Amino acid sequence: MPELDLTPPAHQNRLSVFFRIILLIPHILVLIVLGIGAFFVTVIGWFAALILGRLPDWIFDFLSSFLGYQVRFNTSAMLLTDRYPPFRLSEPASPEDFPARITIPRPDALNRLAVLFRIILLIPCWIVSTVLTGGWWSICIIWWIVVLIMGRSPEPLWGASTAVLRYEFRYYAYTTMLTSAYPKKIFGDAADPNQAPVSASRPLVLSSGARVLLIVIIVLGALSALTNGLQTGRQDSGGNNPYTNAAARP
């Protein structure tokens, strides 16, 4: 299972929080270019995985590096760190280098049938991903104000946002065939007293407050998706209805 290691910041610079999105514009431009390349590499990887039963090493390395770059950008955009993400594809050597790191175990082989029907298999987790991201971004202005006032991310906010980010990361890792592990554990991991924690997010043990926030995010994301779907359906039906169009003409 792909893992996310994230170290929470003790405090955040309010000035950088205020201008966070503006400061990240250069990274957005880089991600657009990298994303176009990642799309075509993923298509090539799909055919390669069907034939070889695995991803070629260069495809795995590029896509995993792209996901790492995307995760570091999202970590900063979601106010999970005060550090500015570096302009490089390589993984940080340590938490001191950058507090967000990913681990994607290289699979020995991929199930060709699962690769063939990957788009169909993606539908359930795509719905979950859409709901989570839609819910988070629909109230991100509230998170921004809270961090701006307090100068830090409260634990429930940090935990819920980290859970959203981790699921998104696992969703894209599965989409790009970097792993055969289906995305799961939206509400974090179970506490295991026999397992020493690797980082603050591994295992990701959420507090009751973080779980409540996640439920709010899911509800708002579902309502947002439903509302957008209804509006799109009404526009399509109205635009394609000849009687409606005729009645609208003077």
PDB file of N, CA and C in Angstrom, residues 154-202:
ATOM      1  N   PRO A 154      -4.970  23.370  13.743  1.00  0.00           N
ATOM      2  CA  PRO A 154      -5.458  22.547  14.860  1.00  0.00           C
ATOM      3  C   PRO A 154      -5.405  21.066  14.494  1.00  0.00           C
ATOM      4  N   GLU A 155      -5.209  20.226  15.483  1.00  0.00           N
ATOM      5  CA  GLU A 155      -5.026  18.789  15.223  1.00  0.00           C
ATOM      6  C   GLU A 155      -6.178  18.170  14.423  1.00  0.00           C
ATOM      7  N   PRO A 156      -7.456  18.446  14.744  1.00  0.00           N
ATOM      8  CA  PRO A 156      -8.525  17.843  13.938  1.00  0.00           C
ATOM      9  C   PRO A 156      -8.466  18.269  12.476  1.00  0.00           C
ATOM     10  N   LEU A 157      -8.137  19.532  12.236  1.00  0.00           N
ATOM     11  CA  LEU A 157      -8.031  20.031  10.864  1.00  0.00           C
ATOM     12  C   LEU A 157      -6.868  19.379  10.139  1.00  0.00           C
ATOM     13  N   TRP A 158      -5.726  19.283  10.824  1.00  0.00           N
ATOM     14  CA  TRP A 158      -4.551  18.658  10.213  1.00  0.00           C
ATOM     15  C   TRP A 158      -4.820  17.180   9.912  1.00  0.00           C
ATOM     16  N   GLY A 159      -5.454  16.479  10.839  1.00  0.00           N
ATOM     17  CA  GLY A 159      -5.720  15.056  10.640  1.00  0.00           C
ATOM     18  C   GLY A 159      -6.690  14.801   9.506  1.00  0.00           C
ATOM     19  N   ALA A 160      -7.796  15.568   9.457  1.00  0.00           N
ATOM     20  CA  ALA A 160      -8.791  15.378   8.403  1.00  0.00           C
ATOM     21  C   ALA A 160      -8.204  15.712   7.032  1.00  0.00           C
ATOM     22  N   SER A 161      -7.434  16.795   6.949  1.00  0.00           N
ATOM     23  CA  SER A 161      -6.829  17.188   5.676  1.00  0.00           C
ATOM     24  C   SER A 161      -5.784  16.171   5.224  1.00  0.00           C
ATOM     25  N   THR A 162      -5.026  15.638   6.162  1.00  0.00           N
ATOM     26  CA  THR A 162      -4.041  14.613   5.831  1.00  0.00           C
ATOM     27  C   THR A 162      -4.720  13.350   5.308  1.00  0.00           C
ATOM     28  N   ALA A 163      -5.859  12.996   5.900  1.00  0.00           N
ATOM     29  CA  ALA A 163      -6.601  11.819   5.429  1.00  0.00           C
ATOM     30  C   ALA A 163      -7.090  12.023   3.997  1.00  0.00           C
ATOM     31  N   VAL A 164      -7.564  13.227   3.678  1.00  0.00           N
ATOM     32  CA  VAL A 164      -7.998  13.535   2.307  1.00  0.00           C
ATOM     33  C   VAL A 164      -6.815  13.451   1.357  1.00  0.00           C
ATOM     34  N   LEU A 165      -5.690  14.041   1.748  1.00  0.00           N
ATOM     35  CA  LEU A 165      -4.504  14.034   0.899  1.00  0.00           C
ATOM     36  C   LEU A 165      -3.998  12.612   0.677  1.00  0.00           C
ATOM     37  N   ARG A 166      -3.987  11.795   1.726  1.00  0.00           N
ATOM     38  CA  ARG A 166      -3.493  10.423   1.583  1.00  0.00           C
ATOM     39  C   ARG A 166      -4.370   9.607   0.647  1.00  0.00           C
ATOM     40  N   TYR A 167      -5.694   9.774   0.773  1.00  0.00           N
ATOM     41  CA  TYR A 167      -6.585   9.029  -0.125  1.00  0.00           C
ATOM     42  C   TYR A 167      -6.369   9.469  -1.566  1.00  0.00           C
ATOM     43  N   GLU A 168      -6.222  10.768  -1.802  1.00  0.00           N
ATOM     44  CA  GLU A 168      -5.978  11.273  -3.154  1.00  0.00           C
ATOM     45  C   GLU A 168      -4.687  10.690  -3.726  1.00  0.00           C
ATOM     46  N   PHE A 169      -3.667  10.654  -2.913  1.00  0.00           N
ATOM     47  CA  PHE A 169      -2.386  10.089  -3.339  1.00  0.00           C
ATOM     48  C   PHE A 169      -2.532   8.617  -3.708  1.00  0.00           C
ATOM     49  N   ARG A 170      -3.228   7.866  -2.878  1.00  0.00           N
ATOM     50  CA  ARG A 170      -3.424   6.441  -3.169  1.00  0.00           C
ATOM     51  C   ARG A 170      -4.302   6.234  -4.405  1.00  0.00           C
ATOM     52  N   TYR A 171      -5.274   7.119  -4.597  1.00  0.00           N
ATOM     53  CA  TYR A 171      -6.139   7.039  -5.785  1.00  0.00           C
ATOM     54  C   TYR A 171      -5.319   7.230  -7.059  1.00  0.00           C
ATOM     55  N   TYR A 172      -4.459   8.235  -7.076  1.00  0.00           N
ATOM     56  CA  TYR A 172      -3.651   8.492  -8.272  1.00  0.00           C
ATOM     57  C   TYR A 172      -2.581   7.420  -8.468  1.00  0.00           C
ATOM     58  N   ALA A 173      -2.077   6.864  -7.378  1.00  0.00           N
ATOM     59  CA  ALA A 173      -1.112   5.766  -7.519  1.00  0.00           C
ATOM     60  C   ALA A 173      -1.771   4.552  -8.168  1.00  0.00           C
ATOM     61  N   TYR A 174      -3.028   4.280  -7.798  1.00  0.00           N
ATOM     62  CA  TYR A 174      -3.757   3.176  -8.411  1.00  0.00           C
ATOM     63  C   TYR A 174      -4.129   3.498  -9.853  1.00  0.00           C
ATOM     64  N   THR A 175      -4.507   4.747 -10.113  1.00  0.00           N
ATOM     65  CA  THR A 175      -4.873   5.166 -11.463  1.00  0.00           C
ATOM     66  C   THR A 175      -3.709   4.983 -12.435  1.00  0.00           C
ATOM     67  N   THR A 176      -2.525   5.356 -12.006  1.00  0.00           N
ATOM     68  CA  THR A 176      -1.347   5.285 -12.871  1.00  0.00           C
ATOM     69  C   THR A 176      -0.676   3.910 -12.833  1.00  0.00           C
ATOM     70  N   MET A 177      -1.302   2.958 -12.172  1.00  0.00           N
ATOM     71  CA  MET A 177      -0.827   1.570 -12.131  1.00  0.00           C
ATOM     72  C   MET A 177       0.514   1.415 -11.418  1.00  0.00           C
ATOM     73  N   LEU A 178       0.812   2.360 -10.526  1.00  0.00           N
ATOM     74  CA  LEU A 178       2.009   2.237  -9.707  1.00  0.00           C
ATOM     75  C   LEU A 178       1.824   1.198  -8.612  1.00  0.00           C
ATOM     76  N   THR A 179       0.570   0.852  -8.345  1.00  0.00           N
ATOM     77  CA  THR A 179       0.274  -0.143  -7.321  1.00  0.00           C
ATOM     78  C   THR A 179      -0.974  -0.917  -7.727  1.00  0.00           C
ATOM     79  N   SER A 180      -1.090  -2.112  -7.217  1.00  0.00           N
ATOM     80  CA  SER A 180      -2.305  -2.902  -7.414  1.00  0.00           C
ATOM     81  C   SER A 180      -3.222  -2.806  -6.197  1.00  0.00           C
ATOM     82  N   ALA A 181      -2.790  -2.047  -5.170  1.00  0.00           N
ATOM     83  CA  ALA A 181      -3.575  -1.891  -3.944  1.00  0.00           C
ATOM     84  C   ALA A 181      -4.672  -0.861  -4.166  1.00  0.00           C
ATOM     85  N   TYR A 182      -5.906  -1.272  -3.920  1.00  0.00           N
ATOM     86  CA  TYR A 182      -7.045  -0.377  -4.112  1.00  0.00           C
ATOM     87  C   TYR A 182      -7.070   0.672  -2.995  1.00  0.00           C
ATOM     88  N   PRO A 183      -7.354   1.940  -3.319  1.00  0.00           N
ATOM     89  CA  PRO A 183      -7.376   2.987  -2.282  1.00  0.00           C
ATOM     90  C   PRO A 183      -8.379   2.676  -1.171  1.00  0.00           C
ATOM     91  N   LYS A 184      -7.965   2.878   0.062  1.00  0.00           N
ATOM     92  CA  LYS A 184      -8.857   2.589   1.182  1.00  0.00           C
ATOM     93  C   LYS A 184      -8.415   3.365   2.413  1.00  0.00           C
ATOM     94  N   LYS A 185      -9.124   3.108   3.523  1.00  0.00           N
ATOM     95  CA  LYS A 185      -8.837   3.705   4.829  1.00  0.00           C
ATOM     96  C   LYS A 185      -8.987   5.224   4.802  1.00  0.00           C
ATOM     97  N   ILE A 186     -10.173   5.663   4.424  1.00  0.00           N
ATOM     98  CA  ILE A 186     -10.465   7.096   4.420  1.00  0.00           C
ATOM     99  C   ILE A 186     -10.368   7.664   5.829  1.00  0.00           C
ATOM    100  N   PHE A 187     -10.852   6.912   6.805  1.00  0.00           N
ATOM    101  CA  PHE A 187     -10.899   7.404   8.182  1.00  0.00           C
ATOM    102  C   PHE A 187      -9.648   7.015   8.977  1.00  0.00           C
ATOM    103  N   GLY A 188      -8.551   6.829   8.275  1.00  0.00           N
ATOM    104  CA  GLY A 188      -7.293   6.583   8.955  1.00  0.00           C
ATOM    105  C   GLY A 188      -7.070   5.126   9.326  1.00  0.00           C
ATOM    106  N   ASP A 189      -6.034   4.905  10.121  1.00  0.00           N
ATOM    107  CA  ASP A 189      -5.628   3.563  10.512  1.00  0.00           C
ATOM    108  C   ASP A 189      -6.021   3.281  11.959  1.00  0.00           C
ATOM    109  N   ALA A 190      -6.129   2.003  12.259  1.00  0.00           N
ATOM    110  CA  ALA A 190      -6.380   1.598  13.641  1.00  0.00           C
ATOM    111  C   ALA A 190      -5.085   1.680  14.446  1.00  0.00           C
ATOM    112  N   ALA A 191      -5.206   2.082  15.682  1.00  0.00           N
ATOM    113  CA  ALA A 191      -4.026   2.171  16.546  1.00  0.00           C
ATOM    114  C   ALA A 191      -3.500   0.774  16.853  1.00  0.00           C
ATOM    115  N   ASP A 192      -2.187   0.607  16.731  1.00  0.00           N
ATOM    116  CA  ASP A 192      -1.552  -0.677  17.012  1.00  0.00           C
ATOM    117  C   ASP A 192      -0.430  -0.445  18.020  1.00  0.00           C
ATOM    118  N   PRO A 193      -0.647  -0.807  19.287  1.00  0.00           N
ATOM    119  CA  PRO A 193       0.384  -0.556  20.308  1.00  0.00           C
ATOM    120  C   PRO A 193       1.668  -1.346  20.064  1.00  0.00           C
ATOM    121  N   ASN A 194       1.594  -2.396  19.270  1.00  0.00           N
ATOM    122  CA  ASN A 194       2.786  -3.209  18.991  1.00  0.00           C
ATOM    123  C   ASN A 194       3.602  -2.693  17.817  1.00  0.00           C
ATOM    124  N   GLN A 195       3.096  -1.640  17.145  1.00  0.00           N
ATOM    125  CA  GLN A 195       3.787  -1.104  15.980  1.00  0.00           C
ATOM    126  C   GLN A 195       4.293   0.298  16.279  1.00  0.00           C
ATOM    127  N   ALA A 196       5.595   0.481  16.139  1.00  0.00           N
ATOM    128  CA  ALA A 196       6.175   1.805  16.368  1.00  0.00           C
ATOM    129  C   ALA A 196       5.832   2.721  15.194  1.00  0.00           C
ATOM    130  N   PRO A 197       5.381   3.940  15.449  1.00  0.00           N
ATOM    131  CA  PRO A 197       5.028   4.845  14.360  1.00  0.00           C
ATOM    132  C   PRO A 197       6.254   5.248  13.550  1.00  0.00           C
ATOM    133  N   VAL A 198       6.061   5.304  12.231  1.00  0.00           N
ATOM    134  CA  VAL A 198       7.135   5.750  11.336  1.00  0.00           C
ATOM    135  C   VAL A 198       7.164   7.270  11.276  1.00  0.00           C
ATOM    136  N   SER A 199       5.977   7.868  11.285  1.00  0.00           N
ATOM    137  CA  SER A 199       5.853   9.324  11.255  1.00  0.00           C
ATOM    138  C   SER A 199       4.507   9.703  11.870  1.00  0.00           C
ATOM    139  N   ALA A 200       4.197  10.997  11.886  1.00  0.00           N
ATOM    140  CA  ALA A 200       2.925  11.449  12.454  1.00  0.00           C
ATOM    141  C   ALA A 200       1.728  10.968  11.650  1.00  0.00           C
ATOM    142  N   SER A 201       1.966  10.625  10.383  1.00  0.00           N
ATOM    143  CA  SER A 201       0.872  10.159   9.522  1.00  0.00           C
ATOM    144  C   SER A 201       0.957   8.675   9.194  1.00  0.00           C
ATOM    145  N   ARG A 202       1.907   7.967   9.789  1.00  0.00           N
ATOM    146  CA  ARG A 202       2.000   6.515   9.572  1.00  0.00           C
ATOM    147  C   ARG A 202       2.327   5.810  10.870  1.00  0.00           C
TER     148      ARG A 202
END
